[in-house]
Coordinates of C-alpha atoms in Angstrom, one line a residue:
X614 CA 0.0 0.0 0.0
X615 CA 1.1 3.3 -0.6
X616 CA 0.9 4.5 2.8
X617 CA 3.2 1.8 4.2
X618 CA 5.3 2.1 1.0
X619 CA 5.6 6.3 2.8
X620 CA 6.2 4.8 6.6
X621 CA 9.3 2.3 5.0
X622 CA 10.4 5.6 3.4
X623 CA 10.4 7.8 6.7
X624 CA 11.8 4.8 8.9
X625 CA 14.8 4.5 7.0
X626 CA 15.3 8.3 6.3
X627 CA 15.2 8.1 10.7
X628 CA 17.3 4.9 10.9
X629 CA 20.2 7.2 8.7
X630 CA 19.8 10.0 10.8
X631 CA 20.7 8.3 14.0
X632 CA 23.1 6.1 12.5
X633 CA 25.1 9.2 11.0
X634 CA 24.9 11.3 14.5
X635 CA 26.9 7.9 15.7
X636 CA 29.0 7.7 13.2
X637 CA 29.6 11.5 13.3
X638 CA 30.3 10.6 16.9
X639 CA 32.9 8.0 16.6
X640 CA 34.7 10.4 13.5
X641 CA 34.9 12.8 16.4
X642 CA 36.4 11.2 18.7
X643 CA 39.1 9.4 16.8
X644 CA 40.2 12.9 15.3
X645 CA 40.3 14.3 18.9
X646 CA 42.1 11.5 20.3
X647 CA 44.3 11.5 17.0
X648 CA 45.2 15.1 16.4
X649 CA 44.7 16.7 19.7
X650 CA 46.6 16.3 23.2
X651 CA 42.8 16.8 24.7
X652 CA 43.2 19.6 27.0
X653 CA 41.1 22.4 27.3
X654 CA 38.1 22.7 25.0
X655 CA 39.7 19.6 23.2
X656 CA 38.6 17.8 26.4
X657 CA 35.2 18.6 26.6
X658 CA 35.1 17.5 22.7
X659 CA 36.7 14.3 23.2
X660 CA 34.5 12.9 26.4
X661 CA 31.6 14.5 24.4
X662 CA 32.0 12.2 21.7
X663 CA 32.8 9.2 23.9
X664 CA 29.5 9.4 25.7
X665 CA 27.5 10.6 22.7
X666 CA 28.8 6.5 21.1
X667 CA 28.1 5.1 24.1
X668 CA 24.8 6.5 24.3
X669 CA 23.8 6.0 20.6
X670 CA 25.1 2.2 20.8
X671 CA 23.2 1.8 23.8
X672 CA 20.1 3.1 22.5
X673 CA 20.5 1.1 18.9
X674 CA 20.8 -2.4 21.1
X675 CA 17.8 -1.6 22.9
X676 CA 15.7 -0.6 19.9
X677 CA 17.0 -3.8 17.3
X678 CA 16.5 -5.8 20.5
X679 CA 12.9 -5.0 20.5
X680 CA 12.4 -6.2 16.9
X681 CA 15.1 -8.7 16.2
X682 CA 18.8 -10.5 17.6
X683 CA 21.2 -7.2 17.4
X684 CA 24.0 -8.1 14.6
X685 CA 22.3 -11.5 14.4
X686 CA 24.0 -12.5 17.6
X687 CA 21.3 -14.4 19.9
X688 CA 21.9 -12.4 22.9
X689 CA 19.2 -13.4 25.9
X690 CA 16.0 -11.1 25.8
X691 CA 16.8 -10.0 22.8
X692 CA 14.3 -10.0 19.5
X693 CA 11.5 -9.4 21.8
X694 CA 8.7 -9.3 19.2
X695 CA 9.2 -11.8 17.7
X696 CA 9.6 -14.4 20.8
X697 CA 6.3 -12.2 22.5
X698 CA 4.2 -11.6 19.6
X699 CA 1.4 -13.5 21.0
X700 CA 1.6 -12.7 24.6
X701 CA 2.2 -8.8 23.6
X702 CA -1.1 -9.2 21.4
X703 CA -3.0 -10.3 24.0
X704 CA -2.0 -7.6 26.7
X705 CA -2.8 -5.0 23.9
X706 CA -6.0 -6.4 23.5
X707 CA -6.9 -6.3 27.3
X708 CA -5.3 -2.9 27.4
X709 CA -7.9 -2.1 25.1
X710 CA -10.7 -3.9 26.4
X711 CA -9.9 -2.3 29.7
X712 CA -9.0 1.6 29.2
X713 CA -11.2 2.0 26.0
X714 CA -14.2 -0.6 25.3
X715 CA -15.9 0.6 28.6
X716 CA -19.2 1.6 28.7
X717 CA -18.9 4.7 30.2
X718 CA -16.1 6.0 27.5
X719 CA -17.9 4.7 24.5
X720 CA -21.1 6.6 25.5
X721 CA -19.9 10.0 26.7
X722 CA -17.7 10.1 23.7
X723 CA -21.1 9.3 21.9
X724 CA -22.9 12.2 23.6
X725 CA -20.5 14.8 23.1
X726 CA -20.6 14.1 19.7
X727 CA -23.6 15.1 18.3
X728 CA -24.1 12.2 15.8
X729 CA -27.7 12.9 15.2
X730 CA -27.2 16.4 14.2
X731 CA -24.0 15.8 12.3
X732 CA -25.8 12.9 10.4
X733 CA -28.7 15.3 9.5
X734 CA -25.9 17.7 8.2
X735 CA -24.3 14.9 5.4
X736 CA -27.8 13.8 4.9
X737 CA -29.7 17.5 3.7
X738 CA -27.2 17.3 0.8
X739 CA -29.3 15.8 -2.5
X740 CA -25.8 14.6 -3.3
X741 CA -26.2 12.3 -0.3
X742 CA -29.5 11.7 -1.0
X743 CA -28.7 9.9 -4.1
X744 CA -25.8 8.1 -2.7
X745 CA -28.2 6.5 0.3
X746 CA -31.2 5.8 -1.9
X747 CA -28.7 4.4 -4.9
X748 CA -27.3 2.2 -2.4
X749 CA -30.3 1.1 -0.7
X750 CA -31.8 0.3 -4.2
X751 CA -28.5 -1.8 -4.9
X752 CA -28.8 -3.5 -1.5
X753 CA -32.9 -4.9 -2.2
X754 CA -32.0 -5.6 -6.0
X755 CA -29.3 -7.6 -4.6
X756 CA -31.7 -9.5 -2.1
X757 CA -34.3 -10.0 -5.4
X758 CA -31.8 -11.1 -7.8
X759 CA -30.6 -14.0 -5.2
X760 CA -34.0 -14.9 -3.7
X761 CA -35.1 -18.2 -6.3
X762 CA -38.8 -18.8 -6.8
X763 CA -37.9 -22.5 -5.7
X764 CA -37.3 -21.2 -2.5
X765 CA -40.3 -19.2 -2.0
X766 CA -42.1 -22.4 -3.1
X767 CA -40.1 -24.5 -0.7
X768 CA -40.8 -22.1 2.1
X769 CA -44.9 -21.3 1.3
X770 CA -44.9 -25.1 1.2
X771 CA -42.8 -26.5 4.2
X772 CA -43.4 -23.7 6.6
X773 CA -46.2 -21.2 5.9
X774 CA -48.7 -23.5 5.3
X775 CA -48.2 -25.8 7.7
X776 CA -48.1 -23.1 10.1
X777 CA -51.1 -21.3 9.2
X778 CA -53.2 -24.8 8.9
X779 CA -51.7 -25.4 12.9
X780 CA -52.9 -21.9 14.1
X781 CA -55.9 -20.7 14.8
X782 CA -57.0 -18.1 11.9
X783 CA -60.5 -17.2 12.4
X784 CA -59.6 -14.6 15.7
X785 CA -57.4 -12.6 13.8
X786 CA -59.4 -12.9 11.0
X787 CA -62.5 -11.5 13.6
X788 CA -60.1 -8.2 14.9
X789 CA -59.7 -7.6 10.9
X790 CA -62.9 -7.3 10.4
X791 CA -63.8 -5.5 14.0
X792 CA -61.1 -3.2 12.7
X793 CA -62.1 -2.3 9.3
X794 CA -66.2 -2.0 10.7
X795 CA -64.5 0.8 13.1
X796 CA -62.2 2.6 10.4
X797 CA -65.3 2.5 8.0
X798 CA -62.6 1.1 5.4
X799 CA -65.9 -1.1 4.3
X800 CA -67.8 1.8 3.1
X801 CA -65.9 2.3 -0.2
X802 CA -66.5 -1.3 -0.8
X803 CA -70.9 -1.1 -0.2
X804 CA -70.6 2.3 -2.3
X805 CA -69.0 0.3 -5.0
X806 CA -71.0 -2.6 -4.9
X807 CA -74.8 -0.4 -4.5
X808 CA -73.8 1.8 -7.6
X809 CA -73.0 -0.7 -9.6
X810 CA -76.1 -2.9 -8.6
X811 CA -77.9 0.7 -9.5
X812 CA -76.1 1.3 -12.7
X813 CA -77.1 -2.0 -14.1
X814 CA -80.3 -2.2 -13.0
X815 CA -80.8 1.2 -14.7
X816 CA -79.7 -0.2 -18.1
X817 CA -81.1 -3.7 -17.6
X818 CA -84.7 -3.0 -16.8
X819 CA -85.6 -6.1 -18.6
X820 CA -84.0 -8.5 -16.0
X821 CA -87.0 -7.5 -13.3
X822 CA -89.6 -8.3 -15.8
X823 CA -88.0 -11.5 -16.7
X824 CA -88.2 -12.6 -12.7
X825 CA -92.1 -11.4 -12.5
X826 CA -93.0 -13.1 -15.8
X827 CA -91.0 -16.0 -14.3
X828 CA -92.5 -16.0 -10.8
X829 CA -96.4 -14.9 -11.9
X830 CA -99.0 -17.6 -12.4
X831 CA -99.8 -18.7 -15.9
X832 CA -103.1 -16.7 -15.5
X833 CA -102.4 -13.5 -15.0
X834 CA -103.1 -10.8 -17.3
X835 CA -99.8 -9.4 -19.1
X836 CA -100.9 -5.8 -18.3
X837 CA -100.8 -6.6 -14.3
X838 CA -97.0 -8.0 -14.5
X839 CA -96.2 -4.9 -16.1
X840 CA -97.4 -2.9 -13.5
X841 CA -95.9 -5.4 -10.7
X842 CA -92.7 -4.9 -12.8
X843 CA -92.5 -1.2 -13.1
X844 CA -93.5 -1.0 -9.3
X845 CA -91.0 -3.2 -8.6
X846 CA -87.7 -1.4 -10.7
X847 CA -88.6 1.6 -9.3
X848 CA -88.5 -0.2 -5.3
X849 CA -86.0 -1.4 -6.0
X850 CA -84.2 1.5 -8.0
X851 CA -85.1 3.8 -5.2
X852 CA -83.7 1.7 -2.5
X853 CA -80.6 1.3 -4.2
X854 CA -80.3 4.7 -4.5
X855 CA -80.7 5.8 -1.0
X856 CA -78.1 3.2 0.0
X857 CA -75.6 4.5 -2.1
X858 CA -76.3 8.1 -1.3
X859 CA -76.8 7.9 2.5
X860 CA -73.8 6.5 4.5
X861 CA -76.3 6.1 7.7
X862 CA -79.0 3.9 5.6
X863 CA -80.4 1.7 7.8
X864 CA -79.0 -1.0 5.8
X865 CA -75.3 -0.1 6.3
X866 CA -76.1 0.3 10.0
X867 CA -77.5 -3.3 9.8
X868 CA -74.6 -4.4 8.0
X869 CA -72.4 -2.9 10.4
X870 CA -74.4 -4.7 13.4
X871 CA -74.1 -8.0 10.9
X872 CA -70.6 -7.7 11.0
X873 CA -70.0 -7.0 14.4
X874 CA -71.4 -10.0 15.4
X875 CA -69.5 -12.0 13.1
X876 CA -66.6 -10.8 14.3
X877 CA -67.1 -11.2 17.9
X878 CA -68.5 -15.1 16.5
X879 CA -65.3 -15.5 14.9
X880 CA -63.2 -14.8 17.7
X881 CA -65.2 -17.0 20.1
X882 CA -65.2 -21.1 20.1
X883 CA -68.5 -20.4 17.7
X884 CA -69.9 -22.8 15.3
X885 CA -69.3 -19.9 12.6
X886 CA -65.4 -19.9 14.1
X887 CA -65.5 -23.0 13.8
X888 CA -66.5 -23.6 9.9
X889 CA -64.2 -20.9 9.2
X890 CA -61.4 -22.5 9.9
X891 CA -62.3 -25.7 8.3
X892 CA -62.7 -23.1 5.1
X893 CA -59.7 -21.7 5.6
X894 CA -57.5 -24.4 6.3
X895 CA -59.2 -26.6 2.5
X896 CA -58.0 -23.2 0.5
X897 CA -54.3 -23.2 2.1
X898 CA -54.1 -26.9 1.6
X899 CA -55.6 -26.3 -2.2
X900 CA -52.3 -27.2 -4.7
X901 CA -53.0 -23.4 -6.0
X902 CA -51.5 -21.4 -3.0
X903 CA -48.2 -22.4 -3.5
X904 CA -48.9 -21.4 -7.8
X905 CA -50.5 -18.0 -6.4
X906 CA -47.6 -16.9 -4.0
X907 CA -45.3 -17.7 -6.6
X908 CA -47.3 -15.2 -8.8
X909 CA -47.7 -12.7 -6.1
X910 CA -44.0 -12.6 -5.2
X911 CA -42.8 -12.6 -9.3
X912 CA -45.3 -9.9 -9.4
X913 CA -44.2 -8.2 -6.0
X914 CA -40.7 -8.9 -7.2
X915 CA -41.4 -7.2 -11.1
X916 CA -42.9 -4.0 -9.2
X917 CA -40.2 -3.5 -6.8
X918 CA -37.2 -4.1 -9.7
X919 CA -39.0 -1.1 -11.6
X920 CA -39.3 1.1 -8.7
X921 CA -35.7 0.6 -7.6
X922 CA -34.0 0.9 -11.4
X923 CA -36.5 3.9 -11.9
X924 CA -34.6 6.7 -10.4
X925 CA -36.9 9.6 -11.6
X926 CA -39.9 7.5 -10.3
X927 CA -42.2 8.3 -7.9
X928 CA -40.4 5.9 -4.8
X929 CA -37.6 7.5 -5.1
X930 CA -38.8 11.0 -4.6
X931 CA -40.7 10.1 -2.2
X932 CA -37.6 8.3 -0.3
X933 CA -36.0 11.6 -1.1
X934 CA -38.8 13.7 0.5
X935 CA -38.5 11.5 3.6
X936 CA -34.9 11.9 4.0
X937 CA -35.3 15.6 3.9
X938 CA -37.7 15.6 6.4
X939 CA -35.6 13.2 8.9
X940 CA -32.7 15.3 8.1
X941 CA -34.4 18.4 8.9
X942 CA -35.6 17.4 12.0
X943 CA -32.4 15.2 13.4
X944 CA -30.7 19.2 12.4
X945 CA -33.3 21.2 14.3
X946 CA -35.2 19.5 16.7
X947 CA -33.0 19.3 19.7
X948 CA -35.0 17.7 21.7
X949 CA -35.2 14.7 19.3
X950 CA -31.6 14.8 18.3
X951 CA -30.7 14.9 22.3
X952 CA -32.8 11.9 22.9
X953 CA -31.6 9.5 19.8
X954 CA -28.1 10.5 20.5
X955 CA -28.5 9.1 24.3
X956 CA -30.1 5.8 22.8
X957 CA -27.4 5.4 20.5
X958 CA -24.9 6.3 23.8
X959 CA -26.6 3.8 25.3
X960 CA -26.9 1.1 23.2
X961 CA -23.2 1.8 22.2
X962 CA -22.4 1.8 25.6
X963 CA -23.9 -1.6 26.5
X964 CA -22.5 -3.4 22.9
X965 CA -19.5 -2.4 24.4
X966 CA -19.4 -3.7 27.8
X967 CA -21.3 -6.8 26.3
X968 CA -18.7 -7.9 23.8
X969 CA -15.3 -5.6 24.3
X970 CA -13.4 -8.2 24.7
X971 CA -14.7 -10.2 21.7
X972 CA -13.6 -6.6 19.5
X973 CA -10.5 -6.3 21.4
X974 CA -9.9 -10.4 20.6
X975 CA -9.5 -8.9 16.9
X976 CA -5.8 -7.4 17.9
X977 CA -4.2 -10.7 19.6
X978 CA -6.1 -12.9 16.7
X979 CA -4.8 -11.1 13.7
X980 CA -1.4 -10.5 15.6
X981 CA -1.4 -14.5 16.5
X982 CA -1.3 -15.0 12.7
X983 CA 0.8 -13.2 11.6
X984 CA 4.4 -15.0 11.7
X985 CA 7.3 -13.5 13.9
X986 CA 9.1 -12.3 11.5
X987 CA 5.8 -10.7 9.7
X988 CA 5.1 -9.6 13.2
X989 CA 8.2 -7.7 14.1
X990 CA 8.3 -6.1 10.4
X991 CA 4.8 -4.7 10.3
X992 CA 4.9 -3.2 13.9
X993 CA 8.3 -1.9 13.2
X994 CA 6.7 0.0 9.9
X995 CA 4.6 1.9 12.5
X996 CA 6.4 2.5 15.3
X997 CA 9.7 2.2 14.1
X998 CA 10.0 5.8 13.4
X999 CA 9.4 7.1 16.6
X1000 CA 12.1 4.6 18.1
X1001 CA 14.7 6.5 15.9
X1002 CA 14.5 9.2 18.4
X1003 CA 15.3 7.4 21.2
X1004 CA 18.7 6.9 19.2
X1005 CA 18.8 10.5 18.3
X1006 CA 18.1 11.5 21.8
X1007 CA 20.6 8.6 23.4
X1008 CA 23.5 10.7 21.2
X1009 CA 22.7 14.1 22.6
X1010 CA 22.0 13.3 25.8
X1011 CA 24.9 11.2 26.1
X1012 CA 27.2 14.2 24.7
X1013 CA 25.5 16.5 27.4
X1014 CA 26.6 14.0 30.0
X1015 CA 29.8 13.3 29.0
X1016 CA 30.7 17.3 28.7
X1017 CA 28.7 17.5 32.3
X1018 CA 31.3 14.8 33.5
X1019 CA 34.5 16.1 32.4
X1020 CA 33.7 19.5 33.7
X1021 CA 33.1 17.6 37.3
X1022 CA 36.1 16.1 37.2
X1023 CA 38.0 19.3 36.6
X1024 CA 36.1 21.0 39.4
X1025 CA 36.6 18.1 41.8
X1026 CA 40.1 18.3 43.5
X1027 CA 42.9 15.4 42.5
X1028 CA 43.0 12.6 44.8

């Protein structure tokens, strides 16, 4: 990777540095001891030097000796990495565990960071938009391309049914149709059903002569049918009429009652309950469910492929318009923004102390497969850097000594 291709790049550019300060060092001290007769300043140079070699190979052994055997030489506790690697991943994952996969940390960090108003922010941009609803619509046509029909066979076969046909059906089916009776969602159903029984009794007058014709004795004169007939069409007509036009007919508000009871029958050990279920369970049994879920789902299936390619298409503007409005709100409304940020604190928070270790178990896994050398190289790459300076520093501050030194000893009186 490029960025560790960088870090190999700076860790050698640190690894000269320190090496030239020692050899810079040793230079030093051989043309002091060489060319000089070391009094005076020359003094000061020369136990300079010294210490500033002393203190660089010091600090050089103790950083190699982390990562491998110092001039290949198998000195004891020595290539520490390498021989540790496992028992040095598993205290860095309980360090982990322990200081920062606490439930308290987690969550304050959580709260402080305003991740309901901050996701509002990224999500008001349309650019955004499209990148969430593009990738939601990628996500379900993924699910739809890899569900197979077989399987929603096998499933509607081996499990609905059998379930359904082994549970009671006919109380739910009773609170459906409590339910719709008190939403009114019937009523569009009756008005239906009446204006259509109107409308084609009002172009098919004939039909209510045929019945009387039919229904009159053979002896009746022609001319009292027709009046029965006309009487009866325009009953009838009449009656439709005023069911269709008045929503508190006395024959909705009998149908209503009608209902009613069946619900409360149905939800009861009733006879009616009873011979529902026996109906219901003969049509789940019938070989054409599976055929018809099949077609419901390739049709479910056809509908929800078009809405998802079509990006100009009604679902997803109005996804869009929803994402506006939950980004506008997690942006401005405070209160809400306060209160989902706590539950995700919380949650957070008890994830963590649930399974912390199990995360930290990530860092001693990984590091338990890596092989020693592997091991030594890749933790070197990121750390290795910073371990230059202690070789830098070892130089400087072992100059600083040795000058410190040499100056005590000229201070201190001869023995």
């Amino acid at each position: 990777m490029a960025e560790d291709a960088a870090r190999a790049v700076a860790l050698r550019k640190m690894r000269v540095l320190a090496t030239s300060l020692l050899i810079l060092a040793a230079i030093i001290f051989l043309l002091v001891h060489l060319l000089t007769d070391m009094t005076g300043v020359w003094g000061f140079v020369a136990r300079a030097s010294e210490a500033a070699m002393i203190g660089a190979i010091a600090d050089w052994f103790a950083v190699t000796a982390l990562f491998r055997h110092p001039m290949g030489l198998p000195i004891p506790h020595t290539a520490i990495i390498p021989r540790k690697k496992d028992t040095l991943g598993a205290s860095m994952a309980h360090f982990v565990a322990a200081n920062f996969l606490q439930a308290e940390t987690v969550s304050t960090k959580i709260r402080t960071a305003e991740l309901t108003r901050r996701a509002g922010d990224w999500l008001i941009a349309p650019r955004n938009q499209d990148v969430v609803v593009r990738r939601a619509g990628q996500g379900l046509e993924y699910v739809l391309a890899r569900v197979d029909d077989e399987a929603i066979a096998d499933l509607t076969r081996n499990v609905l049914v059998p379930k359904l046909v082994s549970t009671r059906k006919s109380p739910a089916l009773g609170m459906l149709i409590r339910e719709i009776v008190d939403e009114g969602a019937h009523h569009h159903l009756v008005d239906l059903i009446v204006g259509e029984a109107h409308a084609w009794l009002s172009e098919n007058p004939q039909v209510i002569d045929d019945i009387v014709q039919q229904k009159s004795p053979d002896w009746a004169p022609r001319f009292v049918n027709d009046v029965v007939s006309n009487r009866l069409r325009r009953e009838v007509l009449e009656w439709t009429a005023e069911v269709r036009d008045d929503r508190f007919h006395r024959a909705r508000q009998a149908l209503d009652a009608w209902l009613v009871e069946v619900s409360q029958d149905l939800r009861g050990n009733t006879p009616l309950s009873e011979r529902a279920e026996k109906v219901l369970d003969d049509l789940l049994t019938q070989d054409g469910v599976v055929d018809a879920v099949l077609e419901i789902w390739s049709s479910l299936k056809r509908l929800l492929r078009a809405a998802v390619l079509d990006e100009d298409g009604p679902v997803h503007a109005r996804v869009r318009a929803l994402l506006t409005e939950a980004a506008e709100r997690m942006r401005t409304d405070r209160a809400f923004a306060s209160e989902m940020d706590e539950r995700i604190a919380t949650t957070a928070g008890d994830l963590v102390e649930s399974f912390g270790p199990e995360l930290a178990s990530v860092i001693s896994d990984t590091i338990a497969g890596w092989d020693a050398k592997e091991a030594s190289d890749r933790i070197e790459l990121y750390v290795g850097r910073d371990l230059q300076y202690i070789r830098i520093n070892g130089t400087v501050i072992g100059a600083l000594v040795g000058v410190a030194i040499h100056a005590l000893t000229l201070v201190l009186p001869a023995g």
